[in-house]
PDB file of C-alpha atoms in Angstrom:
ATOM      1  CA  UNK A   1     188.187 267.269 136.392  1.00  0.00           C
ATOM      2  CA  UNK A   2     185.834 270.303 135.352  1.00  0.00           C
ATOM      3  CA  UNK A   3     183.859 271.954 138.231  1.00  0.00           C
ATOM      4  CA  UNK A   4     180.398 272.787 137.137  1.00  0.00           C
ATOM      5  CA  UNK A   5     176.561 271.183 137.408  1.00  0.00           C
ATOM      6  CA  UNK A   6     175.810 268.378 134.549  1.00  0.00           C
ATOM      7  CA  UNK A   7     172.437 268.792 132.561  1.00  0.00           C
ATOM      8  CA  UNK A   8     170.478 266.016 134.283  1.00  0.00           C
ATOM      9  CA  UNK A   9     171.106 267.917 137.629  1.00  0.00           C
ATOM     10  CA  UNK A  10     170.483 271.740 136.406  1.00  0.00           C
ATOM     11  CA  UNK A  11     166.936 269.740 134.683  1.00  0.00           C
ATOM     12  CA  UNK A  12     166.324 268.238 138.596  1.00  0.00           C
ATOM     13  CA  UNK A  13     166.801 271.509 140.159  1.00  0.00           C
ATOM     14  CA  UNK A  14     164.456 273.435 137.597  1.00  0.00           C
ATOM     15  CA  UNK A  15     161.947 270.730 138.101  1.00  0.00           C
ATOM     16  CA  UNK A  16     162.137 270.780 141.974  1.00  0.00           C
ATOM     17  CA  UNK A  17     161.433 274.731 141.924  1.00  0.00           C
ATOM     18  CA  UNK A  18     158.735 274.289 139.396  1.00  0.00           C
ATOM     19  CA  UNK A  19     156.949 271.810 141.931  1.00  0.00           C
ATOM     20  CA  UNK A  20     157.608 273.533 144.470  1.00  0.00           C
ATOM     21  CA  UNK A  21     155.895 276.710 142.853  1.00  0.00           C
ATOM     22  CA  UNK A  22     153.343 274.503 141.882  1.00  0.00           C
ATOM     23  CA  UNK A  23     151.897 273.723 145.614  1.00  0.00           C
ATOM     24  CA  UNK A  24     153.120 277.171 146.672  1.00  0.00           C
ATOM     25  CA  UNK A  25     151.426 279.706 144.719  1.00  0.00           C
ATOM     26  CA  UNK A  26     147.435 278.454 145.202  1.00  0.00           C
ATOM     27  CA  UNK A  27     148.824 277.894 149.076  1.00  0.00           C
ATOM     28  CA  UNK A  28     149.339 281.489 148.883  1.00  0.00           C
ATOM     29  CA  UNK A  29     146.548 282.698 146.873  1.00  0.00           C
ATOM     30  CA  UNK A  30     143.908 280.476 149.052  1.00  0.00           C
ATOM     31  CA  UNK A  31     145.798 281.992 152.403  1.00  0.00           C
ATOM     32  CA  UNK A  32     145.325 286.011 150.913  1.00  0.00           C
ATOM     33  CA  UNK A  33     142.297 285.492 150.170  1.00  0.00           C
ATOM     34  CA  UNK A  34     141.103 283.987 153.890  1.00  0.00           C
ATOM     35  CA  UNK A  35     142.284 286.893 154.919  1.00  0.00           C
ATOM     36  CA  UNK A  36     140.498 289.135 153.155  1.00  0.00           C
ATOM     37  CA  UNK A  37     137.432 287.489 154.340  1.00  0.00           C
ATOM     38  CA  UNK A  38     138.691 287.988 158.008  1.00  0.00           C
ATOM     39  CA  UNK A  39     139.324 291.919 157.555  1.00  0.00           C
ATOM     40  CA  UNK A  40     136.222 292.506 155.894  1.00  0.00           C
ATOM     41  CA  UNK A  41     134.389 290.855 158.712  1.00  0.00           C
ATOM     42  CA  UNK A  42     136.415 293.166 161.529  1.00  0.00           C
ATOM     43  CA  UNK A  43     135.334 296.228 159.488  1.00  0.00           C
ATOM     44  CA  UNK A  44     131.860 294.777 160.462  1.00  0.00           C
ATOM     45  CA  UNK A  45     132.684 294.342 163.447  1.00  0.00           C
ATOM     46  CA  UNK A  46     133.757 298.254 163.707  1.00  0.00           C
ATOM     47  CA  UNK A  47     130.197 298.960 162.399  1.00  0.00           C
ATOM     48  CA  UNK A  48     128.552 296.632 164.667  1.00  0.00           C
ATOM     49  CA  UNK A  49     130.421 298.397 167.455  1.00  0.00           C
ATOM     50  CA  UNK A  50     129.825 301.604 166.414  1.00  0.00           C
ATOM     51  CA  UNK A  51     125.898 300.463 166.292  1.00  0.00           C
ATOM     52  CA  UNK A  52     126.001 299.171 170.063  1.00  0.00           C
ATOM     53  CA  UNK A  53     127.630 302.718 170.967  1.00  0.00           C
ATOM     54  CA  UNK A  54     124.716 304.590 169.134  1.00  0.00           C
ATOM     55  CA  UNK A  55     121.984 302.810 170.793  1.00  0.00           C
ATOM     56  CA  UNK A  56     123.612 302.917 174.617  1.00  0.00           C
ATOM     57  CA  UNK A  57     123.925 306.918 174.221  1.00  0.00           C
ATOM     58  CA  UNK A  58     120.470 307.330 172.399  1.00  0.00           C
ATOM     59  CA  UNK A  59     118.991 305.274 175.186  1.00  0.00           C
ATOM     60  CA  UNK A  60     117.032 303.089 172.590  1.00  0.00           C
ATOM     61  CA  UNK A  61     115.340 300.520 174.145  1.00  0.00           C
ATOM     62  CA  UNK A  62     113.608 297.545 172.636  1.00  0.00           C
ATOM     63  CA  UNK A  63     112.800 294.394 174.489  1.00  0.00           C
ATOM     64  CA  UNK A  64     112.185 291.870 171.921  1.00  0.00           C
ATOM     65  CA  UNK A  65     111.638 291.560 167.660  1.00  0.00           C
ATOM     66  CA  UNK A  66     113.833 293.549 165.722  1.00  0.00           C
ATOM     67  CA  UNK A  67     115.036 297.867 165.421  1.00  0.00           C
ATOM     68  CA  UNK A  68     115.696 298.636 161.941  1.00  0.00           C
ATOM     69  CA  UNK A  69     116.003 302.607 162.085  1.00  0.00           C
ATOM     70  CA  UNK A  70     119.755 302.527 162.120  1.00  0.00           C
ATOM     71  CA  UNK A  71     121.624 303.200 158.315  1.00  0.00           C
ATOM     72  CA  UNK A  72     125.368 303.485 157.784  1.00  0.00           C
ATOM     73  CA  UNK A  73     124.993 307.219 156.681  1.00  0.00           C
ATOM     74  CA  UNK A  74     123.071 307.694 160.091  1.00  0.00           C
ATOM     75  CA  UNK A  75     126.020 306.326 161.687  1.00  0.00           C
ATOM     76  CA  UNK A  76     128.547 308.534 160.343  1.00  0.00           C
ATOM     77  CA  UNK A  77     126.135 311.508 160.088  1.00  0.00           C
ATOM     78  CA  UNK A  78     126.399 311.451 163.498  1.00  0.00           C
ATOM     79  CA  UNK A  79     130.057 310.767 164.236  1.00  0.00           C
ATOM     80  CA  UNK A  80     130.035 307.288 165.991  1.00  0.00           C
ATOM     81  CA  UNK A  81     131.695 306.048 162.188  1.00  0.00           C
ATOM     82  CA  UNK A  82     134.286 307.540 159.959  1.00  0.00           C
ATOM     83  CA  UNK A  83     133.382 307.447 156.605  1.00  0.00           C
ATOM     84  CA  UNK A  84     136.916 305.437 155.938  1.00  0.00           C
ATOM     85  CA  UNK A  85     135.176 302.726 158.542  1.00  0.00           C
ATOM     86  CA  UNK A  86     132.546 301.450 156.433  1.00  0.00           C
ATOM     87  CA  UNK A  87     134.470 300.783 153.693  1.00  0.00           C
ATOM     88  CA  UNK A  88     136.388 297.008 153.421  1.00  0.00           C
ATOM     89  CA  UNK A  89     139.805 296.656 153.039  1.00  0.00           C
ATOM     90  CA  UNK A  90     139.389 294.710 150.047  1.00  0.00           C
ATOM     91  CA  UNK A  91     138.753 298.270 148.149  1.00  0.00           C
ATOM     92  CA  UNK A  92     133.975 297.358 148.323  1.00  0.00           C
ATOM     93  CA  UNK A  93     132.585 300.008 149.646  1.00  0.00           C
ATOM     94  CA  UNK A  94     129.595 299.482 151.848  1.00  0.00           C
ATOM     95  CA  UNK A  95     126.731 301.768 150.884  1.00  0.00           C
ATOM     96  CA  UNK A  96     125.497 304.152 152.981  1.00  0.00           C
ATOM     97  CA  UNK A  97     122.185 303.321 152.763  1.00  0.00           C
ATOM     98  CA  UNK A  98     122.768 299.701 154.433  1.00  0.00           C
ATOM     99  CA  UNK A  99     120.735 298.904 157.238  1.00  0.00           C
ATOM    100  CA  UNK A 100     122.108 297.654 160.766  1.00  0.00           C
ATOM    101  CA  UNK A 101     119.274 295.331 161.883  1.00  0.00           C
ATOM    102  CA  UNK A 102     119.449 295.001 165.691  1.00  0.00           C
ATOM    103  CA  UNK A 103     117.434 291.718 167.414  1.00  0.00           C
ATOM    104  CA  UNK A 104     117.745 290.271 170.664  1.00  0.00           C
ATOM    105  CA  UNK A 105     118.939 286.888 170.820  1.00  0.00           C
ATOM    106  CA  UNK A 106     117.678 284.565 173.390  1.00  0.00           C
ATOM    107  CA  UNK A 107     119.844 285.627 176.102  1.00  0.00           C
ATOM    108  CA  UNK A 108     118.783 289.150 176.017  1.00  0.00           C
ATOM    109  CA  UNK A 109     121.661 290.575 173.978  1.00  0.00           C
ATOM    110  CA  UNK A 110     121.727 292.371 170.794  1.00  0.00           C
ATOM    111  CA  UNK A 111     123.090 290.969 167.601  1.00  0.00           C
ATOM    112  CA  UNK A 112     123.528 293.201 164.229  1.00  0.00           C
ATOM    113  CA  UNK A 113     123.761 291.843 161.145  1.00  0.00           C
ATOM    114  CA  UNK A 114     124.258 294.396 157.801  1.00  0.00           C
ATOM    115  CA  UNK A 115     121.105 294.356 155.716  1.00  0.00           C
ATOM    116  CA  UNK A 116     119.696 296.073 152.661  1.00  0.00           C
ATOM    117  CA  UNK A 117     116.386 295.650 153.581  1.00  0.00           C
ATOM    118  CA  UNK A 118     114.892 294.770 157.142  1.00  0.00           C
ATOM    119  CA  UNK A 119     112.089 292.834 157.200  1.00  0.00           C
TER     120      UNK A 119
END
């Protein structure tokens, strides 16, 4: 008796990888790019962060509307961002003339969002 795989199984086994890659690879794809999405919103999170830090040590104050006088080159003009910071993962760069609109939600607390305009 010969030891060895007979066609019908070596065509099962090719098509059980080939469905296999089949459901795999836009699993994966779909899953990469989530997480893209993710690190590009903790790098604004790291701006937004850096914002909060620039207006507690420049004492700004504003009780209600919006503050619009805050730009990403301000930000790392001044040191409170690295350069590297404002940049996404994903290879976009942010540019430096984006505005970090600041408005007070209901409860009193600041929330940024990354504009180009503020209005």
């Amino acid at each position: 008796m010969k030891k060895g795989f007979t066609l019908i199984e070596m065509i099962a086994v090719i098509l059980l990888i080939g469905l296999l890659t089949v459901f795999a690879i836009p699993a994966v794809v779909n899953q990469i790019g989530k997480k893209s999405d993710e690190v590009d919103e903790v790098t604004e999170k790291i701006i937004y962060s850096a914002t909060e830090l620039y207006i507690e040590q420049k004492d700004i104050i504003f009780t209600e509307g919006t503050y619009c006088d805050i730009t990403l080159q301000k930000l790392i003009d001044e040191g409170y961002l690295d350069r590297n910071s404002a940049t996404y993962p994903s290879g976009n760069e942010i540019p430096t003339n984006r505005i970090i609109k600041v408005t007070k939600n209901t409860y009193n607390q600041n929330q940024y969002e990354l504009v180009k305009n503020c209005e």
